Short mmCIF file of C-alpha atoms and ligand atoms in Angstrom, two decimals:
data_model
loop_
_atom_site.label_atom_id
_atom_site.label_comp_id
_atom_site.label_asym_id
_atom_site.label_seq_id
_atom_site.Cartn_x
_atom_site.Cartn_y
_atom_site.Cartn_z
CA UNK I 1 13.50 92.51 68.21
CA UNK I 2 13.87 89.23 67.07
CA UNK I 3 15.83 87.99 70.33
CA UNK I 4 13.13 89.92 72.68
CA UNK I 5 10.43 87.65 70.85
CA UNK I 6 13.10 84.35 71.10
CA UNK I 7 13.80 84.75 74.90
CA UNK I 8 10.09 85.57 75.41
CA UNK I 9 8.89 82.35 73.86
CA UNK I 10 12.23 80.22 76.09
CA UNK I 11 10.05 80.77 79.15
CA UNK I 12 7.28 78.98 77.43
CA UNK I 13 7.00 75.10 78.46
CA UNK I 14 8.48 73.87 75.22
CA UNK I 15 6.02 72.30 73.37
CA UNK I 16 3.87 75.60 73.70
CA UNK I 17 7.40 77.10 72.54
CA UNK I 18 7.76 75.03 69.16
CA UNK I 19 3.90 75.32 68.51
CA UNK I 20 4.17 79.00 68.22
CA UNK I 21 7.52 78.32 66.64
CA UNK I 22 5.69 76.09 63.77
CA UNK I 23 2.55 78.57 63.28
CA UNK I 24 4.97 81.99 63.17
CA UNK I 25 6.73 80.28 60.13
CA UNK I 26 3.56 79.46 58.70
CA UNK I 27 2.57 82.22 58.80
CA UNK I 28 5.26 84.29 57.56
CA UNK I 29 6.12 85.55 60.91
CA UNK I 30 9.99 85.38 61.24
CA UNK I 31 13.23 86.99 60.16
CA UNK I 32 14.46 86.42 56.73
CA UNK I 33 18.45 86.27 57.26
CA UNK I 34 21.09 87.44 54.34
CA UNK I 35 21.46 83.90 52.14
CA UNK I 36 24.59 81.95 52.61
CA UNK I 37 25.02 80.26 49.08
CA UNK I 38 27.41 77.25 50.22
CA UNK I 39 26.45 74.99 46.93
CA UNK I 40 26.83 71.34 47.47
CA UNK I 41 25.26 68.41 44.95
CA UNK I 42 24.42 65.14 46.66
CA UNK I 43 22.70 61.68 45.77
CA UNK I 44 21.73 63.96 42.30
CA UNK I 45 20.27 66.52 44.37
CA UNK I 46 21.55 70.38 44.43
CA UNK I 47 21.40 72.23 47.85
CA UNK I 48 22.27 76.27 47.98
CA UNK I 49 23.95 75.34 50.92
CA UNK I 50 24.47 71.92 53.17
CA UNK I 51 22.35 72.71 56.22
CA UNK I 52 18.93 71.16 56.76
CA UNK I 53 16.78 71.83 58.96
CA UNK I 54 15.96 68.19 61.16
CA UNK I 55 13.37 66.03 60.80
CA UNK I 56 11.07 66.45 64.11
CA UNK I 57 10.68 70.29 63.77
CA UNK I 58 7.87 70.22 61.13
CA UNK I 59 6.29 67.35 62.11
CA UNK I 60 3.19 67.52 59.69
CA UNK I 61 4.63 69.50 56.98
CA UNK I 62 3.12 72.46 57.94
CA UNK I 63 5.99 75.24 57.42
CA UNK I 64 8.56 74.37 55.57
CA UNK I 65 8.67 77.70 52.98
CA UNK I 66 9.36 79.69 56.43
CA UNK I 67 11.78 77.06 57.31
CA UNK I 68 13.70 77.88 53.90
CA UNK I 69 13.21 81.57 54.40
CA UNK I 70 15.71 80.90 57.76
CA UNK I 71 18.06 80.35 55.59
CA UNK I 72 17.79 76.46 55.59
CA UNK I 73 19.00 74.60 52.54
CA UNK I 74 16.93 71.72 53.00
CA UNK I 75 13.96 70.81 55.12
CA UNK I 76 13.01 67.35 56.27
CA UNK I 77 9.37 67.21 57.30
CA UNK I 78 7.72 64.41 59.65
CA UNK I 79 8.82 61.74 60.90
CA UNK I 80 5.07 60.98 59.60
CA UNK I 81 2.88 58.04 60.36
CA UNK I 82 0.09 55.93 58.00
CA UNK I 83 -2.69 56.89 59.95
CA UNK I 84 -2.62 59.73 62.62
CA UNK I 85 -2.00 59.48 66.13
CA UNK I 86 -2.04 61.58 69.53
CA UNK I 87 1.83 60.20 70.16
CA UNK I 88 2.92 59.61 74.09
CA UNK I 89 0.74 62.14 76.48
CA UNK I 90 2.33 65.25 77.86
CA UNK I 91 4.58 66.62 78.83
CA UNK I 92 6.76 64.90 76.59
CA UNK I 93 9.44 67.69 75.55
CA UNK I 94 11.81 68.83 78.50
CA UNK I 95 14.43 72.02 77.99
CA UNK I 96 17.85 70.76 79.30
CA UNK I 97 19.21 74.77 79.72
CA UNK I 98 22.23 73.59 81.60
CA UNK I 99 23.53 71.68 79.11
CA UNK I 100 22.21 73.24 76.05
CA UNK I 101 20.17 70.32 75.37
CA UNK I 102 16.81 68.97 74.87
CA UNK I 103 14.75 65.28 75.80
CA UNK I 104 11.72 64.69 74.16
CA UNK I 105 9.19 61.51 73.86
CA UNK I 106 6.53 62.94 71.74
CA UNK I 107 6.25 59.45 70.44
CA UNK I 108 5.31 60.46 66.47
CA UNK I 109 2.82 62.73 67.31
CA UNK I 110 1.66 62.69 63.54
CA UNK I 111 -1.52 64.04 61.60
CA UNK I 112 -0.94 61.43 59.34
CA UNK I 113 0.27 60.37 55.35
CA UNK I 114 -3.20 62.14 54.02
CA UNK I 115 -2.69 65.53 55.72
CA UNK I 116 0.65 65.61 55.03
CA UNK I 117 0.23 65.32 51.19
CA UNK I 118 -2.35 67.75 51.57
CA UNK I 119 0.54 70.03 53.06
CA UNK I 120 3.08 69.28 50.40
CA UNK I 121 0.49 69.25 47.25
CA UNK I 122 0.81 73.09 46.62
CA UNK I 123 4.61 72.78 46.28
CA UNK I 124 4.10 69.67 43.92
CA UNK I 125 1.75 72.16 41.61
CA UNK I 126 4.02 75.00 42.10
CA UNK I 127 6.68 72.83 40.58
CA UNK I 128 9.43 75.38 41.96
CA UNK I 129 10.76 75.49 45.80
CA UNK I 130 13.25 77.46 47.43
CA UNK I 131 15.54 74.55 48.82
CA UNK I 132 15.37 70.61 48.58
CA UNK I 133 12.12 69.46 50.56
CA UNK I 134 12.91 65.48 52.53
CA UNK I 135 10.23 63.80 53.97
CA UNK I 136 11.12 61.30 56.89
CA UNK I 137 8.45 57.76 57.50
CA UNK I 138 7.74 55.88 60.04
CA UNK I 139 5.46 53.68 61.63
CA UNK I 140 2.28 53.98 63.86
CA UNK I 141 2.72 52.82 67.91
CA UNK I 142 0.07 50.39 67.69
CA UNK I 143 0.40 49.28 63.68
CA UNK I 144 0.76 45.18 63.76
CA UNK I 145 2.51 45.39 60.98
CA UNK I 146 5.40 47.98 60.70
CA UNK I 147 6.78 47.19 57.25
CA UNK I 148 3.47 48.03 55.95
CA UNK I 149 3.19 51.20 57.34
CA UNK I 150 6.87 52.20 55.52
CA UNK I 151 5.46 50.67 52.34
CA UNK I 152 2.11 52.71 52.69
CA UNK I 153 4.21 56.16 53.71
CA UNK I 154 6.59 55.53 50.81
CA UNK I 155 4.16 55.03 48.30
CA UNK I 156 1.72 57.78 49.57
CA UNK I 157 4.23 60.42 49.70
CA UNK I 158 7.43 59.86 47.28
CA UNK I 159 5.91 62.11 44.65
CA UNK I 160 5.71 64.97 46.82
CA UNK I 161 9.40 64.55 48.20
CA UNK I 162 12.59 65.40 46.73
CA UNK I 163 14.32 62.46 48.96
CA UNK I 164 12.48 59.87 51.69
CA UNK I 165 14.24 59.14 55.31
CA UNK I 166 13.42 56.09 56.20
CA UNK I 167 13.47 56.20 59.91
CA UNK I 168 14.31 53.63 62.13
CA UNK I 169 16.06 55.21 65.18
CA UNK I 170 13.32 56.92 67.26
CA UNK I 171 13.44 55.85 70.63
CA UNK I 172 9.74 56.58 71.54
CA UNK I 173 8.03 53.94 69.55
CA UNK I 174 8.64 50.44 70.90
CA UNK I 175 10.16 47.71 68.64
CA UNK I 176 11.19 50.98 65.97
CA UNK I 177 14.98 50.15 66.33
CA UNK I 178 14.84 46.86 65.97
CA UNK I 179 14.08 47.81 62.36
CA UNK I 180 17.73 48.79 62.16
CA UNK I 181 18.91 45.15 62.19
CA UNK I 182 19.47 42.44 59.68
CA UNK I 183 16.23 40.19 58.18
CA UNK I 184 13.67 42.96 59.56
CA UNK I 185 15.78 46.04 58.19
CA UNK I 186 15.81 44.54 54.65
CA UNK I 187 12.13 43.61 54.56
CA UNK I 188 11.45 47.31 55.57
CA UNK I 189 13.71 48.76 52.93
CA UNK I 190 12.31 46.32 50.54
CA UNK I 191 9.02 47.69 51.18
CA UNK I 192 10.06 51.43 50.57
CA UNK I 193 11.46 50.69 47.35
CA UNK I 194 8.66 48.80 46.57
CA UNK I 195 6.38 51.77 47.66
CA UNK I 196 8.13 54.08 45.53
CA UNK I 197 7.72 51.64 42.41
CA UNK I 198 4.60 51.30 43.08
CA UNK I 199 4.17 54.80 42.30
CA UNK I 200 5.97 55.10 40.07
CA UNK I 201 8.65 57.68 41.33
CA UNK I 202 12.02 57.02 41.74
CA UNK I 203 14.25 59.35 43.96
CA UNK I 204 17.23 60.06 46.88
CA UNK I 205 16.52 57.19 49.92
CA UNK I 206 18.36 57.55 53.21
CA UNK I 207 17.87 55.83 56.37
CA UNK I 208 18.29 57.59 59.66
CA UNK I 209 19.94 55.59 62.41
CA UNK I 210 20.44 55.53 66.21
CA UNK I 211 23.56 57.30 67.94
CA UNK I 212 23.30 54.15 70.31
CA UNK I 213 24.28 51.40 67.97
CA UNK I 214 27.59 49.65 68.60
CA UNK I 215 30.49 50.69 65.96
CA UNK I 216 30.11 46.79 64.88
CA UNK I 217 26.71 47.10 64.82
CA UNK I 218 26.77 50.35 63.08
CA UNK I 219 29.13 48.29 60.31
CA UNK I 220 26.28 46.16 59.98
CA UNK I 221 24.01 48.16 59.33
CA UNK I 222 25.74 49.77 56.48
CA UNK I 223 26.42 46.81 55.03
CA UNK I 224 23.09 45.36 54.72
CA UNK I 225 21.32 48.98 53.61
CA UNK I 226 23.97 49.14 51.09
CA UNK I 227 23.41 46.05 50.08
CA UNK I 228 19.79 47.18 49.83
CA UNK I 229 20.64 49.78 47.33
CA UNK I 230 19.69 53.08 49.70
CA UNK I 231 21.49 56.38 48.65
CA UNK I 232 23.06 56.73 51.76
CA UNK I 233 22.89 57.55 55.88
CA UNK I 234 21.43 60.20 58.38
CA UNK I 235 23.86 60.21 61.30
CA UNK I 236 22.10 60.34 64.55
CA UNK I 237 19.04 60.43 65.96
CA UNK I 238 18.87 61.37 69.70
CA UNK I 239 20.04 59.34 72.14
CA UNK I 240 18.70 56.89 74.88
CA UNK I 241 21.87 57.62 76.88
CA UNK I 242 22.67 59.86 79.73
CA UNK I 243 25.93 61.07 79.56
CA UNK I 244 26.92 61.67 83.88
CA UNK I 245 28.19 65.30 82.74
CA UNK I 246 23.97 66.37 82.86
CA UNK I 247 23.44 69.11 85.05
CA UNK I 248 19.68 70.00 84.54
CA UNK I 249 16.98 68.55 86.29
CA UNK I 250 15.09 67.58 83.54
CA UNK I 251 17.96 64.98 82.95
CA UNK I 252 16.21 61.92 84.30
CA UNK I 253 13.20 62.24 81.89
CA UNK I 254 12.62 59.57 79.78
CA UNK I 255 13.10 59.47 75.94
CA UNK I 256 15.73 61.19 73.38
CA UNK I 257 18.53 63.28 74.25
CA UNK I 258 19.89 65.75 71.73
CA UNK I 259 21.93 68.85 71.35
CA UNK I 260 25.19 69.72 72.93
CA UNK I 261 25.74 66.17 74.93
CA UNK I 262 25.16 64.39 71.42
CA UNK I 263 27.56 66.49 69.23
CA UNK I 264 30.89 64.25 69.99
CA UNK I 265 29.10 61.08 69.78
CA UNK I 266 27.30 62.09 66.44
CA UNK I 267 30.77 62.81 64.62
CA UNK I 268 32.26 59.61 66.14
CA UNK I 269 29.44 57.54 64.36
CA UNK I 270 29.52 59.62 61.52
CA UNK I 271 33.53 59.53 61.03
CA UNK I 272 33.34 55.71 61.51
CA UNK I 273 30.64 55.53 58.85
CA UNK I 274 32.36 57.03 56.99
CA UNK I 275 35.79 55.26 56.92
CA UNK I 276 33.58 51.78 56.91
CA UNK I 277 32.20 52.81 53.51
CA UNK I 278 35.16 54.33 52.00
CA UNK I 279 36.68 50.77 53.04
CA UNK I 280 34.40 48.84 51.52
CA UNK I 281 34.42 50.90 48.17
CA UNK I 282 30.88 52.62 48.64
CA UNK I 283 32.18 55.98 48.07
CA UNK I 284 28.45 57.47 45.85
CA UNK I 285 26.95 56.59 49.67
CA UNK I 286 25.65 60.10 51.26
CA UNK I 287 26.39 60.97 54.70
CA UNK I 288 23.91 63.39 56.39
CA UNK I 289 25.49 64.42 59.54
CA UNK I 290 23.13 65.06 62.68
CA UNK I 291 23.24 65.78 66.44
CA UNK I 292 24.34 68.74 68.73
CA UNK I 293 25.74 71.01 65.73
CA UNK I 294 25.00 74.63 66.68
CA UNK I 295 28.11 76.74 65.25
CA UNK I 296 29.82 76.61 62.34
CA UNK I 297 33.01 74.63 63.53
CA UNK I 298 30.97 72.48 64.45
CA UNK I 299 29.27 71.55 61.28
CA UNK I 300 33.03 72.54 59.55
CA UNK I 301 34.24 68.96 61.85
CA UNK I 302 31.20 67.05 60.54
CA UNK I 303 31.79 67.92 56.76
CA UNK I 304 35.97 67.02 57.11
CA UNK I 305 35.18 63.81 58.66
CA UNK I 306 32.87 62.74 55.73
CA UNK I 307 29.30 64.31 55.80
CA UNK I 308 28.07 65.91 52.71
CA UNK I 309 25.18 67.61 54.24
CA UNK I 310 24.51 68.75 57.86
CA UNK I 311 21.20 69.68 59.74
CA UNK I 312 20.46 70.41 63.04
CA UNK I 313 17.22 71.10 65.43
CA UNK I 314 17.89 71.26 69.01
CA UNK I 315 19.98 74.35 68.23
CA UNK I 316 16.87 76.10 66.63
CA UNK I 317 14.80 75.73 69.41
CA UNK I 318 17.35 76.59 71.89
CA UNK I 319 18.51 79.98 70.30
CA UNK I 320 15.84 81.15 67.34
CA UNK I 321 16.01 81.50 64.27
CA UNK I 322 18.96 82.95 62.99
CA UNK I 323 20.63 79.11 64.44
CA UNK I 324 20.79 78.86 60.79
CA UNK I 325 22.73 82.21 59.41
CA UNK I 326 24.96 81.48 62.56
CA UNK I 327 26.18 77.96 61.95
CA UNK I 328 26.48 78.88 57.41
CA UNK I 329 28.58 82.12 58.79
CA UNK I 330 30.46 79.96 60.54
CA UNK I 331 31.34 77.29 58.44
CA UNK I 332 31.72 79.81 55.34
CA UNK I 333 34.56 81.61 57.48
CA UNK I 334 36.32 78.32 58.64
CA UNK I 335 36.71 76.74 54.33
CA UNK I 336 37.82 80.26 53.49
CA UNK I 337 40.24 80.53 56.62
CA UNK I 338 41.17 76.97 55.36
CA UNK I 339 41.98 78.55 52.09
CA UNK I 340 39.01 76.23 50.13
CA UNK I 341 36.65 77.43 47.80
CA UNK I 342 33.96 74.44 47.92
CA UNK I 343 32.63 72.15 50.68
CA UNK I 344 33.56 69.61 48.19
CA UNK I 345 37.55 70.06 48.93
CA UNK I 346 36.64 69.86 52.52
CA UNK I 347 34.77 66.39 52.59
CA UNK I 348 36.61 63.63 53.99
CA UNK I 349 39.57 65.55 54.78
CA UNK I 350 40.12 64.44 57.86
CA UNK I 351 38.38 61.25 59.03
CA UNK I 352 39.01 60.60 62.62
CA UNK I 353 36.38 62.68 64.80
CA UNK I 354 38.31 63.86 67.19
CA UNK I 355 41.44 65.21 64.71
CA UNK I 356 38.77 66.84 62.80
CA UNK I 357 37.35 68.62 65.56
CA UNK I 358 40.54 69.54 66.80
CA UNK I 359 41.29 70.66 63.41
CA UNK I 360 37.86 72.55 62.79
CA UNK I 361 38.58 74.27 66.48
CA UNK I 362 42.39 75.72 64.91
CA UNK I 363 40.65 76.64 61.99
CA UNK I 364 37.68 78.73 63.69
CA UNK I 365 40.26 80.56 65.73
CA UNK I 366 42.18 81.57 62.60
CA UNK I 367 38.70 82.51 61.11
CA UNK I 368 37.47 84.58 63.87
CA UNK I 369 40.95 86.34 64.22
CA UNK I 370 40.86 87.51 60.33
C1 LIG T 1 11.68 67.65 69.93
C2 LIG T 1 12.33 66.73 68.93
C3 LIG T 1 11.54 65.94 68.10
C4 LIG T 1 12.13 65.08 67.17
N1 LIG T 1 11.34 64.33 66.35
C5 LIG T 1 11.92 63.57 65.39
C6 LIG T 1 11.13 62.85 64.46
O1 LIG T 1 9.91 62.92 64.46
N2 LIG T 1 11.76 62.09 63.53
C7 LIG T 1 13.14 62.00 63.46
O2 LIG T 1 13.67 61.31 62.59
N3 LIG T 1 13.92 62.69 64.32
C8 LIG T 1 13.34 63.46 65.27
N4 LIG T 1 14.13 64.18 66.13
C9 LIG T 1 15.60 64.01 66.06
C10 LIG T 1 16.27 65.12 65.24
O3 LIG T 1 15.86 65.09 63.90
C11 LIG T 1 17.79 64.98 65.30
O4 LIG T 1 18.17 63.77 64.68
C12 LIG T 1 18.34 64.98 66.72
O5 LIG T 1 17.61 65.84 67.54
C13 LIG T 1 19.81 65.40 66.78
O6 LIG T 1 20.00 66.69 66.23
P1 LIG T 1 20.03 68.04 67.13
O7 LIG T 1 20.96 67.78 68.27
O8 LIG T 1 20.49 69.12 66.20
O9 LIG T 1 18.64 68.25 67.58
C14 LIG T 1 13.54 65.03 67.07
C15 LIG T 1 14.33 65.84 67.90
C16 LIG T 1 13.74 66.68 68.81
C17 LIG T 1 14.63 67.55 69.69
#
């Protein structure tokens, strides 16, 4: 029944789509798949499993208990803005069928830092949740002052979250990634810490980055968010790029690409984040890793080339909501065909993207013989 209701919702334009998609988890309105426990600690957190569900999907923190019920181990609500805004005017999402893939400029569509604590207060009273809740900042289109606007998110919302994304990769929101470099990406983690002193919480902060950065730039970015005391990295956001294998026509719309066409170029980043920090001794650093993961061999090649967690969103919308159960089936089959018993034996394994795809590919083939 489930699939019916899926492929009934594909042929709605997508936005319509991942409305109904957002209110049907709200309101209790979706499978509840077998749980994959997959137990993983990270930055002092513990996750029943790796797999988060991607920053973008519950934009307002409106249903993240039905996210968890999917089976999710984490959710990461927003990105969310100070004050709200109507983001970029539609349409502003485009379905990429052809190439299992989605572009979308919403542009921080946001209802803002005060509705969102609304949203998350209950869970703060509850004082219990089913998974590990992240909430992801950012900064208003037309703000004069974008620093700010991460200080005022951090500060507004740290004591509802379990760990705050900083991020500073979305391509809809001119002047955003130019956060990501040098003298204006320390002022703007300065100010989140600063928020989060202020009060008076102290927890898990990662910073989401761009799939488009250079690997030296990518280096340098590391170094000086490091240096910055962050708990670690959320490897990629979509992409500004157009890779010339596109075959749908939605491919010359503008904004972020993500899903299949992002999956290589996601583990590249991540595997080369990862071998810069293990090179430069920052081993406690957390690697989230993000971008075109729909199975579990896929996620199995993130989590040998160095990610701790995983998360995905593109592969949600594209085929419902067991995406989750799928990809933690899949990975669960590919440590146990790998004779492992933890994630934590697999991490870091092997560091070079494409040997640990290759080697995640071997693997899954072994695993779906058995
Ligand atoms: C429709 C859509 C909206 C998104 N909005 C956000 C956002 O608000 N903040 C953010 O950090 N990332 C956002 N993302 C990026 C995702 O969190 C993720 O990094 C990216 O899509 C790659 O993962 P995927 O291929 O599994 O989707 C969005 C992605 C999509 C497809």
């Amino acid at each position: 029944m489930w699939g019916t209701i899926a492929n009934l919702v594909q042929a709605l334009p997508a936005e319509t789509a991942h409305k109904i998609a957002v209110k049907s988890l709200r309101a209790g309105l979706a499978p509840v798949p077998d749980t994959v426990l997959l137990p993983v600690s990270c930055s002092g957190l513990s996750f029943d499993n790796p797999l988060g569900l991607a920053a973008g999907f519950d934009k307002n923190a409106e249903c993240y208990d039905g996210a968890f019920r999917l089976g999710f181990g984490a959710v990461e609500v927003g990105t969310i803005t100070p004050q709200p805004q109507p983001g970029n005017p539609r349409p502003r999402v485009f379905r990429l069928p052809d190439d299992k893939a989605v572009i979308n400029r919403y542009g921080f569509n946001s209802k803002g830092m005060s509705y969102a604590a609304g949203q998350l207060a209950p869970r703060k009273q509850d004082g219990r949740s089913p998974g590990i809740l992240g909430v992801n900042i950012g900064a208003n289109k037309l703000s004069q002052d974008k620093v700010q606007d991460y200080y005022s998110t951090a500060k507004k919302l740290a004591e509802y979250a379990d760990y705050l994304t900083v991020n500073l990769s979305s391509p809809n929101t001119p002047g955003l990634r130019d956060l990501q470099h040098e003298d204006a990406l320390v002022r703007t983690l300065d100010a989140v810490f600063q928020g989060c002193r202020d009060a008076r919480v102290s927890l898990p902060v990662f910073v989401k980055l761009a799939p488009d950065l250079s690997e030296e730039e990518l280096c340098r970015t590391l170094d000086w968010a490091s240096g910055r005391a962050v708990n670690g990295f959320v490897l990629t956001n979509t992409t500004i790029a157009r890779p010339d294998s596109l075959k749908s026509t939605a491919k010359g719309e503008a904004g972020g690409l993500s899903g299949a066409p992002l999956t290589h170029k996601s583990l590249s980043m991540l595997a080369c984040a990862a071998r810069h920090l293990d090179d430069s001794g920052l081993t406690d650093m957390a690697l989230i890793g993000v971008g075109g993961i729909a199975n579990g061999r896929q996620a199995y090649a993130r989590i040998l080339a160095g990610a701790d967690l995983i998360q995905l969103y593109t592969s949600l919308s594209l085929n419902g909501p067991y995406a989750a159960h799928h990809v933690l089936t899949g990975l669960r089959a590919c440590l146990t065909a790998d004779g492992l018993t933890s994630l934590a034996e697999a991490k870091g394994q092997i560091k070079k993207a494409d040997a640990a795809e290759a080697h995640a590919e071997h693997v899954w083939k072994i695993a779906s013989a058995q």
